[in-house]
PDB file of C-alpha atoms in Angstrom:
ATOM      1  CA  UNK P 565      15.307  -4.358 -21.206  1.00  0.00           C
ATOM      2  CA  UNK P 566      17.377  -2.455 -19.034  1.00  0.00           C
ATOM      3  CA  UNK P 567      16.103   0.490 -17.203  1.00  0.00           C
ATOM      4  CA  UNK P 568      18.135   2.934 -18.802  1.00  0.00           C
ATOM      5  CA  UNK P 569      16.410   1.719 -22.237  1.00  0.00           C
ATOM      6  CA  UNK P 570      13.063   2.077 -20.419  1.00  0.00           C
ATOM      7  CA  UNK P 571      13.621   5.586 -19.204  1.00  0.00           C
ATOM      8  CA  UNK P 572      15.717   6.975 -22.124  1.00  0.00           C
ATOM      9  CA  UNK P 573      13.298   9.583 -22.554  1.00  0.00           C
ATOM     10  CA  UNK P 574      12.186  12.267 -19.939  1.00  0.00           C
ATOM     11  CA  UNK P 575      10.644  15.424 -19.106  1.00  0.00           C
ATOM     12  CA  UNK P 576      11.670  18.656 -20.573  1.00  0.00           C
ATOM     13  CA  UNK P 577      15.208  19.566 -19.475  1.00  0.00           C
ATOM     14  CA  UNK P 578      16.042  20.999 -16.011  1.00  0.00           C
ATOM     15  CA  UNK P 579      17.443  24.222 -16.561  1.00  0.00           C
ATOM     16  CA  UNK P 580      20.564  25.718 -14.410  1.00  0.00           C
ATOM     17  CA  UNK P 581      18.186  27.829 -12.376  1.00  0.00           C
ATOM     18  CA  UNK P 582      15.904  24.965 -11.438  1.00  0.00           C
ATOM     19  CA  UNK P 583      15.741  24.441  -7.590  1.00  0.00           C
ATOM     20  CA  UNK P 584      16.227  20.856  -7.994  1.00  0.00           C
ATOM     21  CA  UNK P 585      19.759  21.727  -8.865  1.00  0.00           C
ATOM     22  CA  UNK P 586      20.262  23.142  -5.043  1.00  0.00           C
ATOM     23  CA  UNK P 587      18.085  20.562  -3.458  1.00  0.00           C
ATOM     24  CA  UNK P 588      14.761  19.334  -3.026  1.00  0.00           C
ATOM     25  CA  UNK P 589      12.145  21.597  -1.238  1.00  0.00           C
ATOM     26  CA  UNK P 590       9.650  20.122   1.222  1.00  0.00           C
ATOM     27  CA  UNK P 591       5.854  21.125   2.010  1.00  0.00           C
ATOM     28  CA  UNK P 592       3.237  19.516   3.979  1.00  0.00           C
ATOM     29  CA  UNK P 593       1.412  17.083   2.065  1.00  0.00           C
ATOM     30  CA  UNK P 594      -1.216  18.761  -0.309  1.00  0.00           C
ATOM     31  CA  UNK P 595      -4.435  16.905   0.816  1.00  0.00           C
ATOM     32  CA  UNK P 596      -5.710  14.848   3.919  1.00  0.00           C
ATOM     33  CA  UNK P 597      -7.974  12.141   2.978  1.00  0.00           C
ATOM     34  CA  UNK P 598     -10.519  11.022   5.514  1.00  0.00           C
ATOM     35  CA  UNK P 599     -12.659   8.080   4.969  1.00  0.00           C
ATOM     36  CA  UNK P 600     -16.562   8.449   5.591  1.00  0.00           C
ATOM     37  CA  UNK P 601     -18.718   5.909   6.994  1.00  0.00           C
ATOM     38  CA  UNK P 602     -20.965   5.994   3.790  1.00  0.00           C
ATOM     39  CA  UNK P 603     -17.857   4.870   2.042  1.00  0.00           C
ATOM     40  CA  UNK P 604     -16.753   8.016   0.420  1.00  0.00           C
ATOM     41  CA  UNK P 605     -13.470   9.873   0.897  1.00  0.00           C
ATOM     42  CA  UNK P 606     -13.579  13.731   2.377  1.00  0.00           C
ATOM     43  CA  UNK P 607     -10.718  15.514   0.867  1.00  0.00           C
ATOM     44  CA  UNK P 608      -9.252  18.679   2.867  1.00  0.00           C
ATOM     45  CA  UNK P 609      -6.537  20.594   1.300  1.00  0.00           C
ATOM     46  CA  UNK P 610      -3.637  21.169   3.559  1.00  0.00           C
ATOM     47  CA  UNK P 611      -1.851  23.963   1.310  1.00  0.00           C
ATOM     48  CA  UNK P 612      -1.860  26.760   0.575  1.00  0.00           C
ATOM     49  CA  UNK P 613      -3.417  27.592   3.684  1.00  0.00           C
ATOM     50  CA  UNK P 614      -6.715  29.487   2.313  1.00  0.00           C
ATOM     51  CA  UNK P 615     -10.236  28.805   2.827  1.00  0.00           C
ATOM     52  CA  UNK P 616     -11.494  25.883   0.987  1.00  0.00           C
ATOM     53  CA  UNK P 617     -14.736  24.267   0.577  1.00  0.00           C
ATOM     54  CA  UNK P 618     -14.167  20.574   1.578  1.00  0.00           C
ATOM     55  CA  UNK P 619     -15.508  18.359  -1.175  1.00  0.00           C
ATOM     56  CA  UNK P 620     -15.928  14.530  -1.449  1.00  0.00           C
ATOM     57  CA  UNK P 621     -13.736  12.600  -3.864  1.00  0.00           C
ATOM     58  CA  UNK P 622     -14.212  10.205  -6.620  1.00  0.00           C
ATOM     59  CA  UNK P 623     -16.637   7.725  -5.522  1.00  0.00           C
ATOM     60  CA  UNK P 624     -17.764   5.622  -8.508  1.00  0.00           C
ATOM     61  CA  UNK P 625     -15.514   2.580  -7.753  1.00  0.00           C
ATOM     62  CA  UNK P 626     -16.416   2.833  -3.941  1.00  0.00           C
ATOM     63  CA  UNK P 627     -20.351   3.043  -4.923  1.00  0.00           C
ATOM     64  CA  UNK P 628     -20.107  -0.232  -6.943  1.00  0.00           C
ATOM     65  CA  UNK P 629     -17.781  -2.253  -4.595  1.00  0.00           C
ATOM     66  CA  UNK P 630     -19.633  -1.531  -1.182  1.00  0.00           C
ATOM     67  CA  UNK P 631     -22.653  -3.291  -2.797  1.00  0.00           C
ATOM     68  CA  UNK P 632     -20.586  -6.231  -3.893  1.00  0.00           C
ATOM     69  CA  UNK P 633     -20.837  -9.429  -1.346  1.00  0.00           C
ATOM     70  CA  UNK P 634     -17.620 -10.201   0.504  1.00  0.00           C
ATOM     71  CA  UNK P 635     -16.583 -13.742   1.298  1.00  0.00           C
ATOM     72  CA  UNK P 636     -18.922 -15.086   3.933  1.00  0.00           C
ATOM     73  CA  UNK P 637     -22.107 -13.123   2.820  1.00  0.00           C
ATOM     74  CA  UNK P 638     -20.621  -9.903   4.446  1.00  0.00           C
ATOM     75  CA  UNK P 639     -21.114  -6.668   2.519  1.00  0.00           C
ATOM     76  CA  UNK P 640     -17.532  -4.862   2.105  1.00  0.00           C
ATOM     77  CA  UNK P 641     -17.131  -2.686   5.481  1.00  0.00           C
ATOM     78  CA  UNK P 642     -17.360   0.972   4.052  1.00  0.00           C
ATOM     79  CA  UNK P 643     -13.787   1.869   3.100  1.00  0.00           C
ATOM     80  CA  UNK P 644     -12.144  -1.400   3.494  1.00  0.00           C
ATOM     81  CA  UNK P 645     -10.409  -2.879   1.569  1.00  0.00           C
ATOM     82  CA  UNK P 646     -11.021  -0.086  -0.918  1.00  0.00           C
ATOM     83  CA  UNK P 647      -8.338   2.152   0.408  1.00  0.00           C
ATOM     84  CA  UNK P 648      -7.854   5.493  -1.115  1.00  0.00           C
ATOM     85  CA  UNK P 649      -4.441   4.584  -2.272  1.00  0.00           C
ATOM     86  CA  UNK P 650      -6.184   1.634  -4.323  1.00  0.00           C
ATOM     87  CA  UNK P 651      -8.434   3.877  -5.953  1.00  0.00           C
ATOM     88  CA  UNK P 652      -5.272   6.082  -7.322  1.00  0.00           C
ATOM     89  CA  UNK P 653      -3.348   3.005  -8.401  1.00  0.00           C
ATOM     90  CA  UNK P 654      -6.492   1.399 -10.021  1.00  0.00           C
ATOM     91  CA  UNK P 655      -6.899   4.368 -12.166  1.00  0.00           C
ATOM     92  CA  UNK P 656      -3.112   4.614 -12.939  1.00  0.00           C
ATOM     93  CA  UNK P 657      -3.080   0.985 -13.868  1.00  0.00           C
ATOM     94  CA  UNK P 658      -5.937   1.744 -16.377  1.00  0.00           C
ATOM     95  CA  UNK P 659      -3.576   3.793 -18.538  1.00  0.00           C
ATOM     96  CA  UNK P 660      -1.080   0.624 -18.977  1.00  0.00           C
ATOM     97  CA  UNK P 661       0.123   0.691 -22.564  1.00  0.00           C
ATOM     98  CA  UNK P 662      -0.897   4.288 -23.397  1.00  0.00           C
ATOM     99  CA  UNK P 663       1.325   6.156 -25.748  1.00  0.00           C
ATOM    100  CA  UNK P 664       4.411   8.267 -24.529  1.00  0.00           C
ATOM    101  CA  UNK P 665       4.511  11.719 -26.071  1.00  0.00           C
ATOM    102  CA  UNK P 666       6.874  14.537 -24.672  1.00  0.00           C
ATOM    103  CA  UNK P 667       5.042  17.232 -23.154  1.00  0.00           C
ATOM    104  CA  UNK P 668       1.709  15.554 -23.606  1.00  0.00           C
ATOM    105  CA  UNK P 669      -0.981  14.437 -21.029  1.00  0.00           C
ATOM    106  CA  UNK P 670      -4.299  12.643 -21.013  1.00  0.00           C
ATOM    107  CA  UNK P 671      -6.370  16.172 -20.951  1.00  0.00           C
ATOM    108  CA  UNK P 672      -5.297  16.748 -24.811  1.00  0.00           C
ATOM    109  CA  UNK P 673      -5.011  13.203 -25.838  1.00  0.00           C
ATOM    110  CA  UNK P 674      -4.422   9.397 -25.258  1.00  0.00           C
ATOM    111  CA  UNK P 675      -0.356   9.832 -24.947  1.00  0.00           C
ATOM    112  CA  UNK P 676       1.432  11.536 -22.177  1.00  0.00           C
ATOM    113  CA  UNK P 677       5.026  12.024 -20.833  1.00  0.00           C
ATOM    114  CA  UNK P 678       6.051  11.099 -17.270  1.00  0.00           C
ATOM    115  CA  UNK P 679       5.028  14.104 -15.603  1.00  0.00           C
ATOM    116  CA  UNK P 680       1.843  14.781 -16.998  1.00  0.00           C
ATOM    117  CA  UNK P 681       0.985  11.280 -16.214  1.00  0.00           C
ATOM    118  CA  UNK P 682       1.376  11.864 -12.475  1.00  0.00           C
ATOM    119  CA  UNK P 683      -0.279  15.286 -12.811  1.00  0.00           C
ATOM    120  CA  UNK P 684      -3.252  13.741 -14.575  1.00  0.00           C
ATOM    121  CA  UNK P 685      -3.918  10.735 -12.229  1.00  0.00           C
ATOM    122  CA  UNK P 686      -3.730  13.046  -8.999  1.00  0.00           C
ATOM    123  CA  UNK P 687      -5.827  15.595 -10.468  1.00  0.00           C
ATOM    124  CA  UNK P 688      -8.513  13.111 -10.797  1.00  0.00           C
ATOM    125  CA  UNK P 689      -8.363  13.284  -7.005  1.00  0.00           C
ATOM    126  CA  UNK P 690      -8.430  16.987  -6.436  1.00  0.00           C
ATOM    127  CA  UNK P 691      -4.633  16.986  -5.894  1.00  0.00           C
ATOM    128  CA  UNK P 692      -3.156  19.791  -7.841  1.00  0.00           C
ATOM    129  CA  UNK P 693       0.469  19.296  -8.796  1.00  0.00           C
ATOM    130  CA  UNK P 694       2.776  21.198 -10.768  1.00  0.00           C
ATOM    131  CA  UNK P 695       3.432  20.413 -14.585  1.00  0.00           C
ATOM    132  CA  UNK P 696       7.081  19.218 -14.646  1.00  0.00           C
ATOM    133  CA  UNK P 697       8.784  16.643 -12.555  1.00  0.00           C
ATOM    134  CA  UNK P 698      11.431  19.025 -11.118  1.00  0.00           C
ATOM    135  CA  UNK P 699       8.473  21.141  -9.892  1.00  0.00           C
ATOM    136  CA  UNK P 700       6.433  18.270  -8.937  1.00  0.00           C
ATOM    137  CA  UNK P 701       9.507  17.099  -6.572  1.00  0.00           C
ATOM    138  CA  UNK P 702       9.442  20.271  -4.493  1.00  0.00           C
ATOM    139  CA  UNK P 703       6.085  19.726  -3.117  1.00  0.00           C
ATOM    140  CA  UNK P 704       5.016  17.256  -0.558  1.00  0.00           C
ATOM    141  CA  UNK P 705       6.443  15.337   2.465  1.00  0.00           C
ATOM    142  CA  UNK P 706       9.921  14.068   1.886  1.00  0.00           C
ATOM    143  CA  UNK P 707       9.920  10.267   2.668  1.00  0.00           C
ATOM    144  CA  UNK P 708      13.340   9.090   1.659  1.00  0.00           C
ATOM    145  CA  UNK P 709      16.326   9.838  -0.561  1.00  0.00           C
ATOM    146  CA  UNK P 710      17.360   6.308  -0.778  1.00  0.00           C
ATOM    147  CA  UNK P 711      15.349   3.636  -2.426  1.00  0.00           C
ATOM    148  CA  UNK P 712      14.160   2.097   0.878  1.00  0.00           C
ATOM    149  CA  UNK P 713      10.954   0.006  -0.086  1.00  0.00           C
ATOM    150  CA  UNK P 714      10.242  -0.333   3.882  1.00  0.00           C
ATOM    151  CA  UNK P 715       9.678   3.546   3.941  1.00  0.00           C
ATOM    152  CA  UNK P 716       7.666   3.953   0.999  1.00  0.00           C
ATOM    153  CA  UNK P 717       3.777   3.307   0.704  1.00  0.00           C
ATOM    154  CA  UNK P 718       1.654   3.084  -2.443  1.00  0.00           C
ATOM    155  CA  UNK P 719       0.664   6.206  -4.101  1.00  0.00           C
ATOM    156  CA  UNK P 720       4.053   7.969  -3.004  1.00  0.00           C
ATOM    157  CA  UNK P 721       5.745   9.813  -5.817  1.00  0.00           C
ATOM    158  CA  UNK P 722       9.268   8.773  -7.062  1.00  0.00           C
ATOM    159  CA  UNK P 723      11.626  11.178  -8.843  1.00  0.00           C
ATOM    160  CA  UNK P 724      14.960  10.378 -10.668  1.00  0.00           C
ATOM    161  CA  UNK P 725      17.684  12.409 -12.163  1.00  0.00           C
ATOM    162  CA  UNK P 726      18.637  12.853 -15.730  1.00  0.00           C
ATOM    163  CA  UNK P 727      22.167  12.428 -16.000  1.00  0.00           C
ATOM    164  CA  UNK P 728      23.879  15.691 -14.498  1.00  0.00           C
ATOM    165  CA  UNK P 729      21.000  17.915 -15.318  1.00  0.00           C
ATOM    166  CA  UNK P 730      18.668  17.200 -12.360  1.00  0.00           C
ATOM    167  CA  UNK P 731      15.452  15.848 -11.701  1.00  0.00           C
ATOM    168  CA  UNK P 732      13.760  14.471 -14.818  1.00  0.00           C
ATOM    169  CA  UNK P 733      11.757  11.580 -14.615  1.00  0.00           C
ATOM    170  CA  UNK P 734       8.712  10.768 -12.186  1.00  0.00           C
ATOM    171  CA  UNK P 735       6.580   7.748 -11.415  1.00  0.00           C
ATOM    172  CA  UNK P 736       3.945   6.397  -8.959  1.00  0.00           C
ATOM    173  CA  UNK P 737       4.873   3.902  -6.213  1.00  0.00           C
ATOM    174  CA  UNK P 738       2.671   0.798  -6.631  1.00  0.00           C
ATOM    175  CA  UNK P 739       4.072  -1.277  -3.950  1.00  0.00           C
ATOM    176  CA  UNK P 740       6.452  -4.359  -3.706  1.00  0.00           C
ATOM    177  CA  UNK P 741       9.088  -2.607  -5.138  1.00  0.00           C
ATOM    178  CA  UNK P 742       7.292  -1.560  -8.487  1.00  0.00           C
ATOM    179  CA  UNK P 743       6.404   1.836  -9.955  1.00  0.00           C
ATOM    180  CA  UNK P 744       3.878   2.832 -12.965  1.00  0.00           C
ATOM    181  CA  UNK P 745       5.089   5.366 -15.157  1.00  0.00           C
ATOM    182  CA  UNK P 746       5.166   6.819 -18.597  1.00  0.00           C
ATOM    183  CA  UNK P 747       8.390   5.325 -19.528  1.00  0.00           C
ATOM    184  CA  UNK P 748       9.206   6.443 -23.299  1.00  0.00           C
ATOM    185  CA  UNK P 749       8.242   6.299 -26.916  1.00  0.00           C
ATOM    186  CA  UNK P 750       8.827   2.566 -27.165  1.00  0.00           C
ATOM    187  CA  UNK P 751       6.991   1.228 -24.171  1.00  0.00           C
ATOM    188  CA  UNK P 752       4.721   4.101 -22.991  1.00  0.00           C
ATOM    189  CA  UNK P 753       3.018   3.844 -19.617  1.00  0.00           C
ATOM    190  CA  UNK P 754       4.477   0.437 -18.032  1.00  0.00           C
ATOM    191  CA  UNK P 755       5.328  -1.037 -14.672  1.00  0.00           C
ATOM    192  CA  UNK P 756       8.914  -1.345 -13.604  1.00  0.00           C
ATOM    193  CA  UNK P 757      10.681  -3.240 -11.018  1.00  0.00           C
ATOM    194  CA  UNK P 758      12.680  -0.467  -9.287  1.00  0.00           C
ATOM    195  CA  UNK P 759      15.098  -3.238  -7.949  1.00  0.00           C
ATOM    196  CA  UNK P 760      17.127  -2.575 -11.454  1.00  0.00           C
ATOM    197  CA  UNK P 761      20.377  -0.920 -11.004  1.00  0.00           C
ATOM    198  CA  UNK P 762      19.490   2.058 -13.219  1.00  0.00           C
ATOM    199  CA  UNK P 763      16.774   3.193 -10.864  1.00  0.00           C
ATOM    200  CA  UNK P 764      18.790   2.532  -7.587  1.00  0.00           C
ATOM    201  CA  UNK P 765      21.405   4.680  -9.184  1.00  0.00           C
ATOM    202  CA  UNK P 766      19.447   7.531 -10.431  1.00  0.00           C
ATOM    203  CA  UNK P 767      17.081   7.924  -7.673  1.00  0.00           C
ATOM    204  CA  UNK P 768      16.704  11.192  -5.940  1.00  0.00           C
ATOM    205  CA  UNK P 769      13.637  11.507  -3.716  1.00  0.00           C
ATOM    206  CA  UNK P 770      10.380   9.761  -2.808  1.00  0.00           C
ATOM    207  CA  UNK P 771       7.457  12.430  -2.100  1.00  0.00           C
ATOM    208  CA  UNK P 772       4.156  12.054  -0.079  1.00  0.00           C
ATOM    209  CA  UNK P 773       1.575  14.232  -1.340  1.00  0.00           C
ATOM    210  CA  UNK P 774      -1.613  13.301   0.590  1.00  0.00           C
ATOM    211  CA  UNK P 775      -2.230  11.645   4.243  1.00  0.00           C
ATOM    212  CA  UNK P 776      -5.086   9.475   5.329  1.00  0.00           C
ATOM    213  CA  UNK P 777      -6.795  10.355   8.528  1.00  0.00           C
ATOM    214  CA  UNK P 778      -9.326   7.715   9.886  1.00  0.00           C
ATOM    215  CA  UNK P 779     -11.957   8.733  11.940  1.00  0.00           C
ATOM    216  CA  UNK P 780     -12.066   7.310  15.489  1.00  0.00           C
TER     217      UNK P 780
END
């Protein structure tokens, strides 16, 4: 199946007044992630600049994994190898095969569109994103405007144009040249190889919406 067939269904059309028509804006990452020595993650919002209560992120997977024995009888050391990125990707992969529904997200049922999927996954880690892919592309740190896998890290957000109408599709980078996304009514949530010409040709920008700072 071609990339075009995979991604034939997109977000709501981008209006002529959309900021994506004039270019992609940039903000700092939305969240600083600080792994803690008890195996949890401290989430520190970076934008907007307000006073926040710092809270701990989802820990259920860590609580389970850190009690398992690693090879050689050694317990997994704190937050390794269970990185924050791996928690995000694990949650996203859990929705493989979910149905596609334009305008849908998992808050209202077991069906979603591309930006609803991205928003839902990151909301689970207290990273609040806008609803549409065009709006999501305006936040976070710009990583690259070309499909350069050497610059991407798992968890980066990828945005693609819809014909001549601006940004209309979004996915989450998994690493190794692949992304997970809500593709279309036929395929639902799937993992796609980004080396396909369609995605190379329609790629607009990659954004990073969190940064990981390890304690010294």
